[in-house]
Tab-separated table of C-alpha atoms and ligand atoms in Angstrom:
chain	number	residue	atom	x	y	z
A	27	MET	CA	0.045	-0.007	-0.005
A	28	PRO	CA	1.573	3.349	-0.985
A	29	GLU	CA	2.146	5.903	1.823
A	30	ARG	CA	-0.860	8.198	2.277
A	31	LEU	CA	-0.416	11.863	1.273
A	32	VAL	CA	-0.829	14.753	3.551
A	33	TYR	CA	-1.981	18.234	2.542
A	34	TRP	CA	0.716	20.689	3.666
A	35	ASN	CA	0.077	24.348	2.918
A	36	GLY	CA	-1.137	23.548	-0.612
A	37	ASP	CA	1.318	20.760	-1.372
A	38	PHE	CA	0.913	16.947	-0.841
A	39	ILE	CA	3.691	15.179	0.980
A	40	PRO	CA	4.066	11.519	2.152
A	41	GLU	CA	2.668	11.193	5.685
A	42	ARG	CA	6.003	10.051	7.190
A	43	SER	CA	7.648	13.308	6.036
A	44	ALA	CA	4.893	15.565	7.648
A	45	ARG	CA	6.854	17.077	10.465
A	46	VAL	CA	6.458	20.384	12.232
A	47	SER	CA	9.628	22.284	13.047
A	48	VAL	CA	10.825	22.557	16.707
A	49	PHE	CA	10.876	26.269	16.145
A	50	ASP	CA	7.112	26.422	15.419
A	51	TRP	CA	4.748	27.990	18.034
A	52	ALA	CA	2.999	24.724	18.097
A	53	LEU	CA	6.027	23.053	19.861
A	54	MET	CA	6.930	26.054	21.827
A	55	TYR	CA	3.537	26.963	23.151
A	56	GLY	CA	1.144	24.170	22.219
A	57	ASP	CA	-0.126	26.939	20.005
A	58	MET	CA	-2.162	25.071	17.560
A	59	LEU	CA	-5.817	24.408	16.706
A	60	PHE	CA	-7.315	21.324	15.229
A	61	GLU	CA	-10.316	19.267	14.270
A	62	MET	CA	-11.108	15.617	13.891
A	63	THR	CA	-13.920	14.528	11.525
A	64	ARG	CA	-14.737	10.989	10.544
A	65	THR	CA	-16.527	9.320	7.596
A	66	PHE	CA	-19.414	6.927	7.379
A	67	LYS	CA	-19.392	4.940	4.189
A	68	LYS	CA	-16.477	7.019	3.113
A	69	LYS	CA	-18.540	10.268	3.342
A	70	PRO	CA	-17.381	12.887	5.830
A	71	PHE	CA	-19.924	13.192	8.616
A	72	HIS	CA	-20.700	16.778	9.566
A	73	LEU	CA	-17.582	18.156	7.972
A	74	ARG	CA	-18.998	21.666	7.707
A	75	LYS	CA	-19.758	21.651	11.454
A	76	HIS	CA	-16.212	20.571	12.264
A	77	LEU	CA	-14.802	23.274	10.016
A	78	GLU	CA	-17.083	25.958	11.481
A	79	ARG	CA	-15.685	24.940	14.940
A	80	LEU	CA	-12.159	25.048	13.603
A	81	TYR	CA	-12.742	28.629	12.247
A	82	ASP	CA	-14.211	29.614	15.623
A	83	SER	CA	-11.134	28.185	17.407
A	84	LEU	CA	-8.850	30.129	14.936
A	85	ARG	CA	-10.680	33.316	15.573
A	86	TYR	CA	-10.310	32.810	19.292
A	87	ALA	CA	-6.521	32.284	18.862
A	88	GLU	CA	-6.239	35.078	16.349
A	89	ILE	CA	-4.729	32.940	13.604
A	90	ASP	CA	-5.477	33.628	9.959
A	91	CYS	CA	-4.734	30.374	8.329
A	92	GLY	CA	-4.812	31.976	4.815
A	93	LEU	CA	-7.772	29.796	3.560
A	94	SER	CA	-11.487	30.573	3.603
A	95	ILE	CA	-13.676	27.927	5.036
A	96	ASP	CA	-14.847	26.979	1.555
A	97	GLU	CA	-11.205	26.680	0.373
A	98	MET	CA	-10.531	24.511	3.502
A	99	GLU	CA	-13.412	22.320	2.594
A	100	ALA	CA	-12.214	22.061	-1.037
A	101	ALA	CA	-8.686	21.123	0.200
A	102	THR	CA	-10.240	18.532	2.394
A	103	PHE	CA	-12.011	16.823	-0.541
A	104	GLU	CA	-8.836	17.106	-2.602
A	105	THR	CA	-6.904	15.304	0.202
A	106	ILE	CA	-9.581	12.538	0.296
A	107	ARG	CA	-9.413	12.268	-3.518
A	108	LYS	CA	-5.615	12.019	-3.508
A	109	ASN	CA	-5.737	9.215	-0.983
A	110	GLU	CA	-8.694	7.287	-2.422
A	111	ASP	CA	-6.625	4.190	-3.421
A	112	ARG	CA	-4.592	4.424	-0.100
A	113	LEU	CA	-7.344	4.017	2.427
A	114	GLU	CA	-8.135	0.239	1.847
A	115	GLY	CA	-11.789	0.958	1.271
A	116	LEU	CA	-12.235	1.661	4.991
A	117	ASP	CA	-13.821	4.579	6.903
A	118	PHE	CA	-11.321	7.086	7.973
A	119	GLN	CA	-10.570	10.048	10.256
A	120	ILE	CA	-9.843	13.433	8.753
A	121	MET	CA	-7.493	15.642	10.847
A	122	HIS	CA	-7.204	19.341	10.343
A	123	ASP	CA	-4.229	20.931	12.159
A	124	VAL	CA	-3.296	24.604	12.083
A	125	THR	CA	-0.104	25.845	13.788
A	126	ARG	CA	0.699	29.543	14.204
A	127	GLY	CA	3.900	28.994	12.248
A	128	SER	CA	7.548	29.500	13.125
A	129	MET	CA	8.503	31.931	15.900
A	130	PRO	CA	10.094	35.198	14.767
A	131	HIS	CA	13.220	34.511	17.010
A	132	TYR	CA	14.211	31.769	14.660
A	133	ASP	CA	13.663	33.425	11.271
A	134	THR	CA	17.379	32.851	10.395
A	135	ILE	CA	16.891	29.104	10.753
A	136	VAL	CA	13.314	28.683	9.376
A	137	THR	CA	13.896	30.638	6.233
A	138	GLU	CA	10.664	29.489	4.492
A	139	GLY	CA	8.756	32.158	6.570
A	140	GLN	CA	6.457	32.393	9.572
A	141	ALA	CA	3.035	31.806	7.937
A	142	PRO	CA	0.700	29.245	9.696
A	143	ILE	CA	1.029	25.716	8.667
A	144	VAL	CA	-2.268	24.064	7.524
A	145	CYS	CA	-2.173	20.313	7.521
A	146	ILE	CA	-4.889	17.864	6.578
A	147	HIS	CA	-4.456	14.136	6.815
A	148	VAL	CA	-6.641	10.940	6.514
A	149	ILE	CA	-6.113	7.616	8.259
A	150	PRO	CA	-8.444	4.578	8.371
A	151	LEU	CA	-10.122	4.269	11.756
A	152	VAL	CA	-8.765	0.831	12.496
A	153	ARG	CA	-6.438	1.582	15.366
A	154	HIS	CA	-8.802	3.963	17.064
A	155	LEU	CA	-11.726	1.573	17.023
A	156	GLY	CA	-9.442	-1.377	17.792
A	157	LEU	CA	-8.063	0.281	20.924
A	158	MET	CA	-11.597	1.173	22.242
A	159	TRP	CA	-13.241	-2.118	21.168
A	160	GLU	CA	-13.482	-3.790	24.591
A	161	ARG	CA	-14.803	-0.737	26.224
A	162	PHE	CA	-17.375	-0.348	23.446
A	163	ARG	CA	-18.505	-3.912	23.892
A	164	ASP	CA	-18.469	-4.236	27.745
A	165	GLY	CA	-18.535	-0.623	28.911
A	166	ALA	CA	-15.722	1.746	30.043
A	167	HIS	CA	-14.678	2.551	33.654
A	168	PHE	CA	-14.699	6.368	34.312
A	169	VAL	CA	-13.042	7.847	37.321
A	170	VAL	CA	-12.682	11.391	38.546
A	171	PRO	CA	-8.957	12.306	38.804
A	172	ARG	CA	-7.558	15.186	40.903
A	173	GLN	CA	-6.692	17.126	37.782
A	174	GLN	CA	-9.660	19.478	36.989
A	175	SER	CA	-10.736	21.226	33.846
A	176	VAL	CA	-9.250	24.541	33.071
A	177	PRO	CA	-12.031	27.064	33.448
A	178	SER	CA	-13.046	28.832	30.296
A	179	ARG	CA	-12.073	32.175	31.677
A	180	PHE	CA	-8.434	30.994	31.765
A	181	LEU	CA	-8.315	29.083	28.468
A	182	ASP	CA	-11.512	28.363	26.719
A	183	PRO	CA	-11.929	24.608	26.002
A	184	LYS	CA	-14.560	25.482	23.366
A	185	ALA	CA	-11.609	26.314	21.125
A	186	LYS	CA	-10.221	22.902	20.163
A	187	ASN	CA	-6.577	23.431	20.865
A	188	ARG	CA	-3.385	21.408	21.346
A	189	SER	CA	-2.470	22.877	24.724
A	190	ARG	CA	-3.595	19.585	26.224
A	191	LEU	CA	-1.208	18.752	29.067
A	192	TYR	CA	-3.976	18.928	31.653
A	193	TYR	CA	-5.976	16.308	29.769
A	194	ARG	CA	-2.999	14.054	29.682
A	195	VAL	CA	-2.276	14.529	33.363
A	196	ALA	CA	-5.860	13.541	34.000
A	197	GLU	CA	-5.397	10.427	31.841
A	198	LEU	CA	-2.267	9.482	33.686
A	199	GLN	CA	-3.978	9.914	37.106
A	200	ALA	CA	-6.954	7.826	35.877
A	201	GLU	CA	-4.608	5.099	34.822
A	202	HIS	CA	-2.919	5.135	38.313
A	203	MET	CA	-6.364	4.883	39.925
A	204	ASP	CA	-7.327	1.802	37.913
A	205	SER	CA	-5.430	0.420	34.941
A	206	GLY	CA	-7.598	1.056	31.709
A	207	ALA	CA	-9.846	3.640	33.429
A	208	MET	CA	-10.774	6.803	31.619
A	209	ALA	CA	-10.952	10.300	33.175
A	210	VAL	CA	-13.896	12.614	33.482
A	211	LEU	CA	-12.874	15.941	34.773
A	212	THR	CA	-14.695	18.381	37.033
A	213	ASP	CA	-14.900	22.102	37.293
A	214	GLU	CA	-14.075	24.277	40.315
A	215	GLN	CA	-17.448	23.467	42.000
A	216	GLY	CA	-16.910	19.740	41.447
A	217	PHE	CA	-19.482	19.353	38.639
A	218	LEU	CA	-18.543	17.029	35.835
A	219	THR	CA	-17.255	18.728	32.672
A	220	GLU	CA	-15.993	16.266	30.013
A	221	GLY	CA	-13.583	13.435	29.324
A	222	THR	CA	-10.173	14.043	27.769
A	223	GLY	CA	-11.535	13.640	24.273
A	224	ASN	CA	-15.200	13.093	24.754
A	225	ASN	CA	-18.465	14.444	26.181
A	226	PHE	CA	-20.272	12.777	29.056
A	227	PHE	CA	-23.973	11.673	29.458
A	228	ILE	CA	-26.155	9.939	32.056
A	229	ALA	CA	-29.777	8.737	31.912
A	230	LYS	CA	-32.141	8.487	34.820
A	231	ASP	CA	-35.775	7.546	34.727
A	232	GLY	CA	-35.891	7.920	30.877
A	233	VAL	CA	-34.367	11.474	30.907
A	234	ILE	CA	-30.853	12.181	29.575
A	235	TYR	CA	-28.529	14.630	31.328
A	236	THR	CA	-25.312	16.077	30.029
A	237	PRO	CA	-23.070	18.789	31.455
A	238	LYS	CA	-23.916	22.399	30.544
A	239	PRO	CA	-21.892	23.678	27.477
A	240	HIS	CA	-19.652	26.057	29.619
A	241	ASN	CA	-16.291	24.552	30.518
A	242	ILE	CA	-16.243	21.916	27.796
A	243	LEU	CA	-15.568	21.412	24.115
A	244	ARG	CA	-18.971	21.422	22.582
A	245	GLY	CA	-18.698	18.086	20.741
A	246	VAL	CA	-20.193	17.555	17.422
A	247	SER	CA	-21.114	14.035	18.488
A	248	ARG	CA	-22.684	15.490	21.644
A	249	TYR	CA	-24.843	17.610	19.282
A	250	VAL	CA	-25.756	14.541	17.191
A	251	CYS	CA	-26.603	12.526	20.276
A	252	ILE	CA	-28.856	15.199	21.633
A	253	GLU	CA	-30.599	15.637	18.197
A	254	ILE	CA	-31.201	11.872	17.850
A	255	ALA	CA	-32.580	11.678	21.468
A	256	ARG	CA	-34.908	14.592	20.809
A	257	ARG	CA	-36.064	13.051	17.533
A	258	LEU	CA	-36.874	9.875	19.542
A	259	LYS	CA	-38.919	12.084	21.935
A	260	VAL	CA	-36.502	11.412	24.776
A	261	GLU	CA	-35.975	14.525	26.944
A	262	VAL	CA	-32.526	15.852	27.217
A	263	ARG	CA	-31.381	18.372	29.899
A	264	GLU	CA	-28.114	20.182	30.099
A	265	ALA	CA	-27.446	20.230	33.831
A	266	ASP	CA	-24.920	20.488	36.600
A	267	ILE	CA	-23.982	16.888	37.287
A	268	GLU	CA	-22.155	15.729	40.395
A	269	PRO	CA	-20.312	12.414	40.786
A	270	TYR	CA	-23.136	11.551	43.294
A	271	ASP	CA	-25.684	11.749	40.398
A	272	VAL	CA	-23.790	9.193	38.326
A	273	ARG	CA	-24.027	6.713	41.307
A	274	GLN	CA	-27.853	7.121	41.048
A	275	ALA	CA	-28.054	6.957	37.224
A	276	ASP	CA	-29.501	4.009	35.207
A	277	GLU	CA	-27.025	4.452	32.346
A	278	ALA	CA	-24.026	6.592	31.282
A	279	TRP	CA	-22.021	6.940	28.101
A	280	PHE	CA	-19.725	9.222	26.276
A	281	THR	CA	-19.755	10.588	22.753
A	282	SER	CA	-16.718	11.324	20.569
A	283	THR	CA	-16.097	11.542	16.862
A	284	PRO	CA	-14.286	8.317	16.124
A	285	TYR	CA	-16.530	6.118	18.269
A	286	SER	CA	-19.904	7.871	18.149
A	287	MET	CA	-21.018	6.496	21.529
A	288	VAL	CA	-19.298	4.219	24.122
A	289	PRO	CA	-21.185	2.902	27.177
A	290	ILE	CA	-19.766	3.699	30.646
A	291	THR	CA	-20.772	0.736	32.969
A	292	ARG	CA	-18.469	1.623	35.908
A	293	PHE	CA	-17.985	4.978	37.606
A	294	ASP	CA	-15.463	5.559	40.450
A	295	PHE	CA	-15.293	1.808	41.003
A	296	TYR	CA	-19.047	1.260	41.272
A	297	PRO	CA	-21.318	-0.195	38.545
A	298	VAL	CA	-23.492	2.272	36.721
A	299	GLY	CA	-27.131	0.946	36.938
A	300	ASP	CA	-26.921	-2.767	36.531
A	301	GLY	CA	-23.331	-2.472	35.268
A	302	LYS	CA	-24.296	-3.418	31.564
A	303	ARG	CA	-24.840	-1.535	28.348
A	304	GLY	CA	-28.196	0.123	28.838
A	305	PRO	CA	-31.243	-0.017	26.581
A	306	LEU	CA	-31.367	3.762	25.972
A	307	PHE	CA	-27.736	3.738	24.949
A	308	GLN	CA	-28.632	0.962	22.470
A	309	ARG	CA	-31.627	2.744	21.092
A	310	LEU	CA	-29.638	5.941	20.403
A	311	LEU	CA	-26.789	3.998	18.882
A	312	ASP	CA	-29.160	2.024	16.627
A	313	ALA	CA	-30.754	5.388	15.509
A	314	TRP	CA	-27.323	6.763	14.824
A	315	SER	CA	-26.478	3.652	12.755
A	316	GLU	CA	-29.637	4.056	10.842
A	317	GLU	CA	-28.842	7.713	10.146
A	318	VAL	CA	-25.407	6.934	8.731
A	319	GLY	CA	-26.418	3.753	6.874
A	320	ILE	CA	-24.057	1.319	8.618
A	321	SER	CA	-24.221	-0.749	11.824
A	322	ILE	CA	-21.725	1.035	14.086
A	323	ASP	CA	-21.689	-2.051	16.271
A	324	ALA	CA	-20.718	-4.286	13.348
A	325	GLN	CA	-18.048	-1.890	12.083
A	326	PHE	CA	-16.505	-1.600	15.589
A	327	LYS	CA	-16.136	-5.409	15.704
A	328	GLU	CA	-14.826	-5.668	12.210
A	329	TYR	CA	-12.260	-2.946	12.590
A	330	SER	CA	-11.099	-4.306	15.913
A	331	GLU	CA	-10.355	-7.579	14.082
A	332	LEU	CA	-8.488	-5.636	11.437
A	333	ALA	CA	-6.567	-3.715	14.194
A	334	LYS	CA	-4.908	-6.966	15.299
A	335	LEU	CA	-3.359	-7.252	11.813
A	336	TRP	CA	-2.317	-3.564	11.918
A	337	THR	CA	-0.316	-3.919	15.145
A	338	PRO	CA	3.432	-3.321	14.293
B	2	LIG	C1	-11.851	17.645	25.205
B	2	LIG	C2	-12.803	17.126	24.262
B	2	LIG	N1	-14.121	17.018	24.601
B	2	LIG	C3	-15.025	16.513	23.719
B	2	LIG	C4	-14.623	15.963	22.496
B	2	LIG	C5	-15.705	15.391	21.610
B	2	LIG	O1	-15.890	16.217	20.541
B	2	LIG	P1	-16.479	15.543	19.092
B	2	LIG	O2	-17.746	14.909	19.429
B	2	LIG	O3	-16.627	16.868	18.265
B	2	LIG	O4	-15.428	14.626	18.626
B	2	LIG	C6	-13.339	16.074	22.145
B	2	LIG	C7	-12.898	15.391	20.848
B	2	LIG	O5	-11.805	15.301	20.571
B	2	LIG	C8	-12.413	16.559	22.967
B	2	LIG	O6	-11.064	16.599	22.700
């Protein structure tokens, strides 16, 4: 299989050569915005919504990436087209990364200039789904680590940025608490905010609750899940959720672009509800599958098998 090609400021380069300079703001400050979109049946799912969020993030960080949103969309389709025969006929992720470019201090070294770097790459979803497969099948364990969310008045998490050390620290703490556990962070009052790459939901007595959209990244999958629930006439409330509330919940799950929805069957070492994938979770996931025209359950299983062959 030939190497996939990465869009790099208008050129296409082999993915192994796609490297950001150590003199870039991205490495110096984590000064970089990004998006991840996925495909279903090889068609980008809500690409425009992801690009709108990318441009909101860029506006927040005052980066002019040099492309209009329409040009970014066209570059995305061009990247997909260039890679058509390199994606093994599989569904894939589409990453948009924008760095601020090289720091002025190093203009004698980085002589190609200090313009932002716009990078788009596509990779089959095999490893992502493979690494999440057991949690998707049996449910994830979520714990609340000491590391809290950065309040939006300090650094707004609504801008999808690569200054992510606090998410990583939360993941490491969760791993120390229970091997394989995932972190859900809290705000200064102790209300749940979000996971390190996902949005959090619980259900109780047929009503769905999800954290208010303040100190979180407003996930596109969160939006899709809420829309599906409302279409199915299930009430959804954006609410302050405390760890205590999860102990009383019937079900919990998270949403995130590569996986759509994953059940959470243990929370802080206790089972959620009866400790199994819940019926409301399954109803929403089935409706999601219907909307995108594939069985998300079946694809997860299939790609997790493929992932074993992909392991280096
Ligand atoms: C911190 C954080 N919250 C939530 C999400 C979920 O967002 P989406 O559904 O748009 O993938 C992500 C996705 O990467 C994330 O990084």
